[in-house]
Coordinates of C-alpha atoms in Angstrom, one line a residue:
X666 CA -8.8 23.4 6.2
X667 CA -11.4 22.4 3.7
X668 CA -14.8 23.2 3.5
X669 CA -16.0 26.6 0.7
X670 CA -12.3 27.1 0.0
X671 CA -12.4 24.0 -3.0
X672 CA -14.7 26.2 -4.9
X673 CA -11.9 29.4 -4.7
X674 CA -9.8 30.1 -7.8
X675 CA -6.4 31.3 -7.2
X676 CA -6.2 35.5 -6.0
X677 CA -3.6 37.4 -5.7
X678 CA -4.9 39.9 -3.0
X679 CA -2.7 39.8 0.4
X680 CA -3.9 38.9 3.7
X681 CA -4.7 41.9 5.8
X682 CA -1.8 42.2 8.7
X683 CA -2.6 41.4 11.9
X684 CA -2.9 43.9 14.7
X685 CA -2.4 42.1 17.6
X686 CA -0.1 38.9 18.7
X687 CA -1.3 35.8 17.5
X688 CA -0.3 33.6 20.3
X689 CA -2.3 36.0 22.3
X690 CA -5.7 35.8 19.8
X691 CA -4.9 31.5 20.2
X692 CA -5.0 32.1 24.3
X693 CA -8.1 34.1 24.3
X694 CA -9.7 31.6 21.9
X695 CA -8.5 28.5 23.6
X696 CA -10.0 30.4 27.4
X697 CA -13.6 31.1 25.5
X698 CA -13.5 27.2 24.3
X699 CA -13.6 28.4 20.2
X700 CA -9.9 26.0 19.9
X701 CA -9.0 23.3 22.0
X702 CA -5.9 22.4 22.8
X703 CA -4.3 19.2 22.9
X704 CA -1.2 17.6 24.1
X705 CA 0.4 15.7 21.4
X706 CA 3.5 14.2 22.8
X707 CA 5.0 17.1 24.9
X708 CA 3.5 19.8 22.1
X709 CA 0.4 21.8 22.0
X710 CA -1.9 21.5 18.9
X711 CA -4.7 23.7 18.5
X712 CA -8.0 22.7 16.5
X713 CA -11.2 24.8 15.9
X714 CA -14.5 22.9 16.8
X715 CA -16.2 22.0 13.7
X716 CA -18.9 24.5 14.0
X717 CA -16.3 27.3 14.1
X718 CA -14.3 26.2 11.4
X719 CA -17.0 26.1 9.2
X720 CA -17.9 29.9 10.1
X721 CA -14.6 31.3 10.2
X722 CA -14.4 29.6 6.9
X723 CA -17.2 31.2 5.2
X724 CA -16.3 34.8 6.9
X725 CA -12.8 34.2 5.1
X726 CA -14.1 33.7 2.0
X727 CA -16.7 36.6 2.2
X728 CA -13.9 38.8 2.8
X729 CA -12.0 38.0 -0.1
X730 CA -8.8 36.8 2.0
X731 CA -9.2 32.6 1.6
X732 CA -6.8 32.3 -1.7
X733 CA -4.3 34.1 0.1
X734 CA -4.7 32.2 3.4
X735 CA -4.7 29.2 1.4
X736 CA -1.6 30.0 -0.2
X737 CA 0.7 30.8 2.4
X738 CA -1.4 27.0 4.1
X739 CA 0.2 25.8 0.8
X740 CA 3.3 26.9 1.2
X741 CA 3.5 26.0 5.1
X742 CA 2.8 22.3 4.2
X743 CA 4.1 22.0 0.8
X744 CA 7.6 22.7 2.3
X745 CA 6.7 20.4 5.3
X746 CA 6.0 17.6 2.7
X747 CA 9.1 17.9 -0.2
X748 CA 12.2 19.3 1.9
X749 CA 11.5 15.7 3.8
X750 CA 9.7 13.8 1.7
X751 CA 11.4 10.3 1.1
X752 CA 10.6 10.2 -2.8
X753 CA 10.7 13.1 -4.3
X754 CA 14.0 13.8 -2.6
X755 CA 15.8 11.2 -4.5
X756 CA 14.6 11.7 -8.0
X757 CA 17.8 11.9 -9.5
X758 CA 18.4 8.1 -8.2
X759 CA 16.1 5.1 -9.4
X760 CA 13.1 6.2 -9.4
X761 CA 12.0 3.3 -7.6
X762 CA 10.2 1.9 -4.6
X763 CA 13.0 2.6 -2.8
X764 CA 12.8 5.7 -1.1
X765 CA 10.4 3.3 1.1
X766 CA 13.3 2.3 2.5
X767 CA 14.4 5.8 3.8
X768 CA 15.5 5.0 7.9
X769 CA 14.0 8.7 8.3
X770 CA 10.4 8.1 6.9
X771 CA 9.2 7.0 10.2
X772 CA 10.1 9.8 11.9
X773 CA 8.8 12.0 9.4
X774 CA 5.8 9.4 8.7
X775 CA 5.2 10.2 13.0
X776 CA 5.7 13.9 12.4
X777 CA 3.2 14.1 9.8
X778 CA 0.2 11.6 10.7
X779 CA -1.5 14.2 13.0
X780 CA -1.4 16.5 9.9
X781 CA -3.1 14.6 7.9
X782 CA -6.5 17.0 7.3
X783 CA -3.7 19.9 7.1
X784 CA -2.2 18.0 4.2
X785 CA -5.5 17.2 2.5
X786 CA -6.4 20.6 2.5
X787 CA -3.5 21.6 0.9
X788 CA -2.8 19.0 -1.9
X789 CA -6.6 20.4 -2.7
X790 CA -5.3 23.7 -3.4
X791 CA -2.0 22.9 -5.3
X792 CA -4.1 20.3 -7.4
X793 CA -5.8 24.2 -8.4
X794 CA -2.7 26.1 -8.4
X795 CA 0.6 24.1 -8.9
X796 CA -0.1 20.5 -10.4
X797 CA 3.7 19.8 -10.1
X798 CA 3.9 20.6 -6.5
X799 CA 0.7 18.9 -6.1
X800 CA 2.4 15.5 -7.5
X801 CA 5.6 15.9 -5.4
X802 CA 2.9 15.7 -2.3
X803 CA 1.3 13.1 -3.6
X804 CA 4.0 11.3 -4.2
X805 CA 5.6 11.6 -0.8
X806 CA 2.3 11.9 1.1
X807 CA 1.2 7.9 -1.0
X808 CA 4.5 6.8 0.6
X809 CA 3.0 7.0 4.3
X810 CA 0.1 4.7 3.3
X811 CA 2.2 2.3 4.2
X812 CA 2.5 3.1 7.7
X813 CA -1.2 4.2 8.2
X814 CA -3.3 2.0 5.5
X815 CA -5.5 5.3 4.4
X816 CA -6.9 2.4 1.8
X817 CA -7.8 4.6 -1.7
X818 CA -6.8 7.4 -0.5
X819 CA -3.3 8.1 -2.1
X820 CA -4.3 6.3 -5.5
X821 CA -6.7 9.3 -5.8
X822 CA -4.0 11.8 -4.9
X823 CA -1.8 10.4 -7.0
X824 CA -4.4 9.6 -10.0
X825 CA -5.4 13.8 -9.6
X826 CA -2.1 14.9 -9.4
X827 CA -0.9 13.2 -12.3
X828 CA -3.5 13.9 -14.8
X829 CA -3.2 17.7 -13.6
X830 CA 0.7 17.4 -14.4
X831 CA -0.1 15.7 -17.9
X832 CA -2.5 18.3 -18.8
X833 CA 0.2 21.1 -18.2
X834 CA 1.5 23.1 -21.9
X835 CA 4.4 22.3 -22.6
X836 CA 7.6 23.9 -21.2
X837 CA 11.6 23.4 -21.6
X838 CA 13.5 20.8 -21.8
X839 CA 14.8 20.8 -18.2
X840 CA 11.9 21.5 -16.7
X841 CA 10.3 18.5 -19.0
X842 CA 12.6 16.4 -17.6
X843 CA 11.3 17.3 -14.0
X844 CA 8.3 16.1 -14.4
X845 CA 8.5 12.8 -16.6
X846 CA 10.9 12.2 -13.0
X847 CA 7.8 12.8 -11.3
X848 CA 5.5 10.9 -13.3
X849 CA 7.3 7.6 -13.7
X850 CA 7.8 7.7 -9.9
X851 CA 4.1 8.4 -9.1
X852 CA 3.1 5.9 -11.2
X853 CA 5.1 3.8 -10.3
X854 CA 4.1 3.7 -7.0
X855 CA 0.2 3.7 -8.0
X856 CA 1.0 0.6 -9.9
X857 CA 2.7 -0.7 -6.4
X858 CA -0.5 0.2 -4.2
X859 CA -2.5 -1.3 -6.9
X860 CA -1.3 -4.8 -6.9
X861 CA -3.0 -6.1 -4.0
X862 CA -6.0 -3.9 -4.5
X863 CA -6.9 -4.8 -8.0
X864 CA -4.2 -6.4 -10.1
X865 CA -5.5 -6.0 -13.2
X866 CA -5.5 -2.3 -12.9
X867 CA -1.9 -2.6 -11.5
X868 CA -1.5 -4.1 -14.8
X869 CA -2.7 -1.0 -16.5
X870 CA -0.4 1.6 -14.6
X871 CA 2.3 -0.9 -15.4
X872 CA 2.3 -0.7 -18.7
X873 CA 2.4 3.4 -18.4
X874 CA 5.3 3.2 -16.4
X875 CA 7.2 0.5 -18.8
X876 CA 6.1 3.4 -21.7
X877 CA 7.2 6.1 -20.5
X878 CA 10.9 4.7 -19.1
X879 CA 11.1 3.1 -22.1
X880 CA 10.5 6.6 -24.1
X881 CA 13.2 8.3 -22.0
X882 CA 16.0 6.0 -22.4
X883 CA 18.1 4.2 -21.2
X884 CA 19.1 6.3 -18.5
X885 CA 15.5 5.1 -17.2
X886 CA 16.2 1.1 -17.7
X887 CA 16.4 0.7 -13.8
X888 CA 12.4 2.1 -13.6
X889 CA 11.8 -0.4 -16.5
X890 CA 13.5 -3.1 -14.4
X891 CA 11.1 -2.2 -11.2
X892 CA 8.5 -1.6 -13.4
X893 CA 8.8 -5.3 -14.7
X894 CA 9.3 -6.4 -11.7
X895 CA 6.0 -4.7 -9.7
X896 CA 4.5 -6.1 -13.2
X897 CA 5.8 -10.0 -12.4
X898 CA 4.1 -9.5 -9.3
X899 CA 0.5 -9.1 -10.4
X900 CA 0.5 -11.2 -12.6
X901 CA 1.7 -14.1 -10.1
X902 CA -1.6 -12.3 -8.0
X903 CA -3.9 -12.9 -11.1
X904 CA -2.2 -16.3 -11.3
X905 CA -0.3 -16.1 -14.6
X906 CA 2.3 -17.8 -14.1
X907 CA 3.9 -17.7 -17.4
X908 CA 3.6 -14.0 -17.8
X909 CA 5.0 -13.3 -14.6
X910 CA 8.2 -15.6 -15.9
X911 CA 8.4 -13.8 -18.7
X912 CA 8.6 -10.2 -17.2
X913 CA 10.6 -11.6 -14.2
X914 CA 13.2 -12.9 -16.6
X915 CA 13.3 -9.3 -18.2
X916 CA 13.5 -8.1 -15.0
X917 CA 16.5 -9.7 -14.0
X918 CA 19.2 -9.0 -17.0
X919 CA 18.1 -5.8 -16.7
X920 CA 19.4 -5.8 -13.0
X921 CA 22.2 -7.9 -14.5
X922 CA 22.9 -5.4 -16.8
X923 CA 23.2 -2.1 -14.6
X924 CA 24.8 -3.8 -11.8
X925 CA 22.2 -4.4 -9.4
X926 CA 21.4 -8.4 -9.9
X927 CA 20.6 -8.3 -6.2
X928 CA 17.8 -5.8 -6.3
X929 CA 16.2 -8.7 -8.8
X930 CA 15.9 -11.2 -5.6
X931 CA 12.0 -11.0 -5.8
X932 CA 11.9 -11.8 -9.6
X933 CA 14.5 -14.8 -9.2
X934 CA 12.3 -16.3 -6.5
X935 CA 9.3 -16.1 -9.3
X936 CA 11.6 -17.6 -12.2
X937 CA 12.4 -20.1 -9.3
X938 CA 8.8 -21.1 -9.1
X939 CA 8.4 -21.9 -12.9
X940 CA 10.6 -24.0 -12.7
X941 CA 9.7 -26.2 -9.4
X942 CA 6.5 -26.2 -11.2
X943 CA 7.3 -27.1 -14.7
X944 CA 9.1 -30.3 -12.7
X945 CA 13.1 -28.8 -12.6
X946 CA 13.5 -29.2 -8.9
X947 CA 17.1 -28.9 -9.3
X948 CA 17.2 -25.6 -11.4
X949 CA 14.5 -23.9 -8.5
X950 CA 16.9 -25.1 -5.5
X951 CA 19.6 -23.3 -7.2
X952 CA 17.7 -20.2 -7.9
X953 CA 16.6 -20.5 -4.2
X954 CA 20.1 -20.7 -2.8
X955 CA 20.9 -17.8 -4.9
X956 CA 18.1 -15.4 -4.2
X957 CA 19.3 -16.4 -0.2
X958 CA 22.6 -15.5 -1.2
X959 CA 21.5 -11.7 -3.1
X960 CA 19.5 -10.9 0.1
X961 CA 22.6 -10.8 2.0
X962 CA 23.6 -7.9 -0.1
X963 CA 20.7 -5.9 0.0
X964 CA 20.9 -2.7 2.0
X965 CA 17.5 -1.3 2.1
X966 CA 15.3 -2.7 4.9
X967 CA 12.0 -2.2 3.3
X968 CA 12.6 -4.2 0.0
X969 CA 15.1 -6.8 2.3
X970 CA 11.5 -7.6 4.1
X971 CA 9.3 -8.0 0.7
X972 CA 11.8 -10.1 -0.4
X973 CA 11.9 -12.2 1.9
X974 CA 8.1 -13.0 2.0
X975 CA 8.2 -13.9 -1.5
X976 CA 11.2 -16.3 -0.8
X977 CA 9.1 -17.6 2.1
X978 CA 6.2 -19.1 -0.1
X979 CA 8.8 -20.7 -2.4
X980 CA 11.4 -22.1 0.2
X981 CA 7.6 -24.0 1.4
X982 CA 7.1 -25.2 -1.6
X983 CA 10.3 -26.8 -1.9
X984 CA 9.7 -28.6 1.3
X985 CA 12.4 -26.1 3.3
X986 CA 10.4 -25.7 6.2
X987 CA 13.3 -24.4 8.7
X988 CA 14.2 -22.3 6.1
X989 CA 11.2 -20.6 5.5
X990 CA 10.8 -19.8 8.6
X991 CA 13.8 -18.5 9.4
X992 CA 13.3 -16.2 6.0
X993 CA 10.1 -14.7 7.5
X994 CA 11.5 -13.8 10.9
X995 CA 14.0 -12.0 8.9
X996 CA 11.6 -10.3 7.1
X997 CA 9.8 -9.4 10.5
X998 CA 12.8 -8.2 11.3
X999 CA 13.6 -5.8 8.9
X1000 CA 9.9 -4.5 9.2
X1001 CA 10.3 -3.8 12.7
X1002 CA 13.5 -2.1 12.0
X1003 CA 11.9 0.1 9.3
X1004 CA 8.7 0.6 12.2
X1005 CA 6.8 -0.5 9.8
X1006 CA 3.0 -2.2 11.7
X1007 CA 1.3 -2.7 8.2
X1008 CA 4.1 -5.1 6.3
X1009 CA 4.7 -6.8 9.3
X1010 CA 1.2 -7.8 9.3
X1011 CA 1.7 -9.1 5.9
X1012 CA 4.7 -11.7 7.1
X1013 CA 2.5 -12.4 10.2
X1014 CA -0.2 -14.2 7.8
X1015 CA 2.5 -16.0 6.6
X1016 CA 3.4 -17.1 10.0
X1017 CA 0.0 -18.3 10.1
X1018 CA 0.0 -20.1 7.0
X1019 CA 3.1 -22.2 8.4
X1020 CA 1.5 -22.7 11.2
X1021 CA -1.8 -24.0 9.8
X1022 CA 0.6 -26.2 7.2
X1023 CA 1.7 -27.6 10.6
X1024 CA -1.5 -28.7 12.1
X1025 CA -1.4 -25.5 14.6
X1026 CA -4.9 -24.5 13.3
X1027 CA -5.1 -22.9 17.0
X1028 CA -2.5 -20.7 16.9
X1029 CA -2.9 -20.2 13.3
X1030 CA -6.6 -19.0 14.0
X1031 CA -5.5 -16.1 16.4
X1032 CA -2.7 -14.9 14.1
X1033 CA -5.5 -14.7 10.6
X1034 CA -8.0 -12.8 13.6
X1035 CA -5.4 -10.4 13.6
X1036 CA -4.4 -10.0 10.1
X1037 CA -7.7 -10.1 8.7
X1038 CA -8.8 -6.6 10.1
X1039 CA -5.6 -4.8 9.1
X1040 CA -6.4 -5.8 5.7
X1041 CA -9.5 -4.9 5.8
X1042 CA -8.6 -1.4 6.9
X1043 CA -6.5 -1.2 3.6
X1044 CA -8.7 -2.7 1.4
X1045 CA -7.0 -5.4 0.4
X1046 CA -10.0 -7.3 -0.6
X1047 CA -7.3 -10.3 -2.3
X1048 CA -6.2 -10.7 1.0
X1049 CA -9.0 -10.4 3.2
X1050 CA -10.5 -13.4 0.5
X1051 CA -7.1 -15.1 1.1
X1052 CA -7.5 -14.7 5.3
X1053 CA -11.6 -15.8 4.7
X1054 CA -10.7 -19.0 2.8
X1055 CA -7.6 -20.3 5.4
X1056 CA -10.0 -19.5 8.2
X1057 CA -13.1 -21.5 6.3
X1058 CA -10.1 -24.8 6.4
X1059 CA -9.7 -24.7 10.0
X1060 CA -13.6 -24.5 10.2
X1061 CA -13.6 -27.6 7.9
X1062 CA -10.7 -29.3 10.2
X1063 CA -13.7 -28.5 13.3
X1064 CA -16.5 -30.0 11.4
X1065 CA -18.4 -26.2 11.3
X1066 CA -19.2 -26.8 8.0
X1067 CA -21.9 -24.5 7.8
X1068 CA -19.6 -21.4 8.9
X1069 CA -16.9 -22.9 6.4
X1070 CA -19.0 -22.6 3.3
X1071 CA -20.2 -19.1 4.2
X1072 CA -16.9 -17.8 5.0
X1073 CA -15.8 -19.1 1.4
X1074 CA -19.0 -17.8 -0.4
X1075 CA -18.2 -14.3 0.6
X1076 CA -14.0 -14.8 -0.3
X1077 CA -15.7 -16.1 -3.6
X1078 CA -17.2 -12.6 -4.2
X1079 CA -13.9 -10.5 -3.0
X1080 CA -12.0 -12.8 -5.3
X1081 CA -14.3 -12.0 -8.5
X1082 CA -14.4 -8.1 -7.2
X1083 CA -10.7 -7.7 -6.9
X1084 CA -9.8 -10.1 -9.5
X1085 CA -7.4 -11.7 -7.3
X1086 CA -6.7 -15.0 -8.6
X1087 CA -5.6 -18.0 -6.1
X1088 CA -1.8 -19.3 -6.9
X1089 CA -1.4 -22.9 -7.6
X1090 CA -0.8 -24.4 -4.2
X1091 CA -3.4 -22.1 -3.3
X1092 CA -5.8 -23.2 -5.7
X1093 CA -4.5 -26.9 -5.2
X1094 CA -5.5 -26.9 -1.2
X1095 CA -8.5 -24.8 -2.1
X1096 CA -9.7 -27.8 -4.0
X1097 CA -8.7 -30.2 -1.2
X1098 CA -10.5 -28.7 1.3
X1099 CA -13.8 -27.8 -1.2
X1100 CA -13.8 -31.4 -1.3
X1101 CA -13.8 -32.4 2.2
X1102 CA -16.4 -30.2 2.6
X1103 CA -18.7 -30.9 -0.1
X1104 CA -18.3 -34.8 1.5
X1105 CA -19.5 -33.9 4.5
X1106 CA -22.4 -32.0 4.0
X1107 CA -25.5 -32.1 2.1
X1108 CA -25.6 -30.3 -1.5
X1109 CA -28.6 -28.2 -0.2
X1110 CA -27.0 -26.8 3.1
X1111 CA -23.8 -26.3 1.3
X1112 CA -25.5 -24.1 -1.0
X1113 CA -27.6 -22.3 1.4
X1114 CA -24.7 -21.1 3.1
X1115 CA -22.8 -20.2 0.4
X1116 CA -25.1 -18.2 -0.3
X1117 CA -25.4 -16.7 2.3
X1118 CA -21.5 -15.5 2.8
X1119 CA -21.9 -14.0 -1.0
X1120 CA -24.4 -11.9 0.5
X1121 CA -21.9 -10.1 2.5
X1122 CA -20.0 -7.1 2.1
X1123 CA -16.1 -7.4 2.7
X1124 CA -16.8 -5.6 6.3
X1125 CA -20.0 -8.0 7.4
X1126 CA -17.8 -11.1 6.1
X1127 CA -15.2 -10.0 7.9
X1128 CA -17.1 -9.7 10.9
X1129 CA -18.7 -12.7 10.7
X1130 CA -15.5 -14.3 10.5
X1131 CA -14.2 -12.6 13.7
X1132 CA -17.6 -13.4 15.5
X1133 CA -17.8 -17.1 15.0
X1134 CA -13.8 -18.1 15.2

């Protein structure tokens, strides 16, 4: 549903009743080819062809009926989305991340997906003519990006349906209390979706987040801790190291504090990583061995699996090999157990990363051919820089030289466009391999093809990439 009904304003004139069965209008629509039908695993869905839609669209709205259909579309899909949403069903927990967690959101997530126009149409209409239900969608409908990778698409839902709910008068305390629950959870998952999109804007809806839970209280301290937490995160992306200590270290006696040390796992493995790099070895096995030791207590499959592919880049750091691998099969693991394609992609560039750190450029080449579209698809632009560069060292290990500088001219761009900063063993083999390259190969041909890749969009780099590995 879409199409002339955005420009209706809310009406209270009923629908007119129908005078004959509707089941029997669908038959005689479906036998004159106006609907087809499909079979969607064992169930009939019925779609108009586009053409129709369009005119039974504008005949609706002639007649003066579309707010009412609209409503009851609402109402139809609004239930659909919060009586089994994961997030807005557990408001009065943490208003956390952790609702991704939910063992029931991929049923629901499978449920929904062939809805998804259906859902579009009616966030639309709440965003018009009930801003707080239109945020509890939002909310719940941004929570299935990641099983389908819609890309921007649920940052604008959320972004729409939270500055409708700000811009509401104000009301009583309860109901107040309502929606500050549903802001500091949609924001809190913007700020999530953010951080591999743009990290300093992640760094921005951060800051709202740590606002707001601080201005409610401590009642709210476990959204400050995950707030600090997603916050510890983009900065490690931007490549702040110091800030991402410093918020990680909040972070963590805040966990301390409420009882909950272990959901801290991922901000222990970045105060781990200060101090490997500041030169304390001894002090970053020891956080290791206890982050290892907190995962074991973690119940919730979703944040078991990002945890562990934080632990994975450190555990390689400190030379644990074995055990970093045996951290990201785990985390594979619990992805597969949550059905969850898209974060399982994210520990299977890891996997290639270990194997390209082994000499298995190979094998390491057909995993990043893989990975690098279902970034794409997200727009991840970090990581599709991240998949460009690793596949621009294998080209370097093959003497392609040429292809190698292109490739890293275009992740050059993504980098500056997603401000996406390179960590420091990142950055460190970076400049190894920059260096091997600009050894073998004249100053002018390097250029030229550098060039060349920053000419490229993220989806002509990308195919480049696929078409010459």
């Amino acid at each position: 549903m879409a199409g002339p009904w955005k420009r209706l304003k809310p009406s209270p004139k009923p629908l007119k009743p129908l005078s004959l069965d509707p089941f029997d209008l669908l038959a005689n629509l479906v036998n004159k080819s106006l609907v087809n039908m499909e079979d969607d695993e064992g169930e009939a869905r019925f779609t108009f062809l586009e053409t129709i839609r369009q005119y039974a669209g504008d005949k609706l709205f002639e007649a003066g009926e579309a707010p009412a259909a609209r409503d009851r579309h609402l109402a139809y899909y609004g239930d659909q989305v919060t009586s089994f949403g994961p997030m807005t069903s557990r408001l009065d927990e943490i208003p956390t991340l952790a609702g991704m967690g939910n063992p029931l959101l991929y049923e629901w997530s499978r449920k929904m997906r062939p809805d998804l126009e259906n859902l579009r149409a009616a966030l639309d209409w709440a965003l018009v003519t009930d801003p707080e239900l239109a945020l509890s969608m939002a909310l719940d409908m941004s929570s299935l990006s990641a099983y389908w990778g819609l890309s921007d698409y649920p940052i604008e839902w959320l972004q729409a349906a939270i500055a409708g709910v700000q811009s509401l008068p104000e009301t009583t305390a309860e109901v107040t209390r309502r929606r500050n629950q549903l802001l500091l959870a949609a924001m809190t998952m913007e700020g999530n979706m953010w951080i591999g999109m743009n990290p300093p804007q992640a760094y921005e809806t951060i800051q709202k987040v740590l606002n707001l839970a601080r201005e409610l209280g401590p009642e709210y301290e476990s959204a400050t801790a995950m707030a600090l937490t997603m916050g510890s995160s983009a900065a490690m992306m931007t490549g702040d190291l110091d800030f991402a200590y410093d918020l990680a270290q909040e972070a963590i006696h805040l966990y301390t504090k409420l009882g909950h040390r272990a959901a801290g796992v991922s901000s222990l493995g970045i105060v781990a990583a200060k101090y490997l790099m500041d030169g304390d070895v001894e002090t970053a096995n020891a956080l290791f061995d206890e982050s290892l030791t907190l995962r074991e207590q973690l119940d919730n499959a979703f944040i078991d699996g990002l945890a562990g592919i934080g632990l994975f880049n450190l555990a390689l750091e400190l030379g644990k090999v074995d055990a970093a691998r045996a951290i990201l099969e785990r985390s594979e693991q619990a992805f597969a157990r949550f059905h969850n394609d898209r974060f399982r992609i994210i520990a299977k560039s890891d996997l290639g990363h270990l194997e390209r750190r082994q000499g298995n450029d190979d094998k390491a080449e057909a995993i990043y051919c893989q990975t690098i579209r279902v970034f794409r698809e997200a727009g991840h632009r970090g990581a599709v820089a991240n998949q460009l560069e690793v596949l621009a060292f294998i080209a370097i290990h093959r003497k392609e030289y040429r292809r190698a500088a292109t490739l890293l001219g275009a992740a050059e761009v993504l980098r500056d466009v997603s401000a996406s900063k390179m960590m420091p063993e990142e950055r460190e083999e970076y400049e190894r391999e920059l260096s091997a390259l600009r050894a073998a190969v004249s100053v002018d041909d390097l250029q030229v093809a550098w060039e060349n890749g920053r000419g490229l969009d993220m989806d002509s780099a990308v195919e480049y990439a696929l078409d010459t590995a």
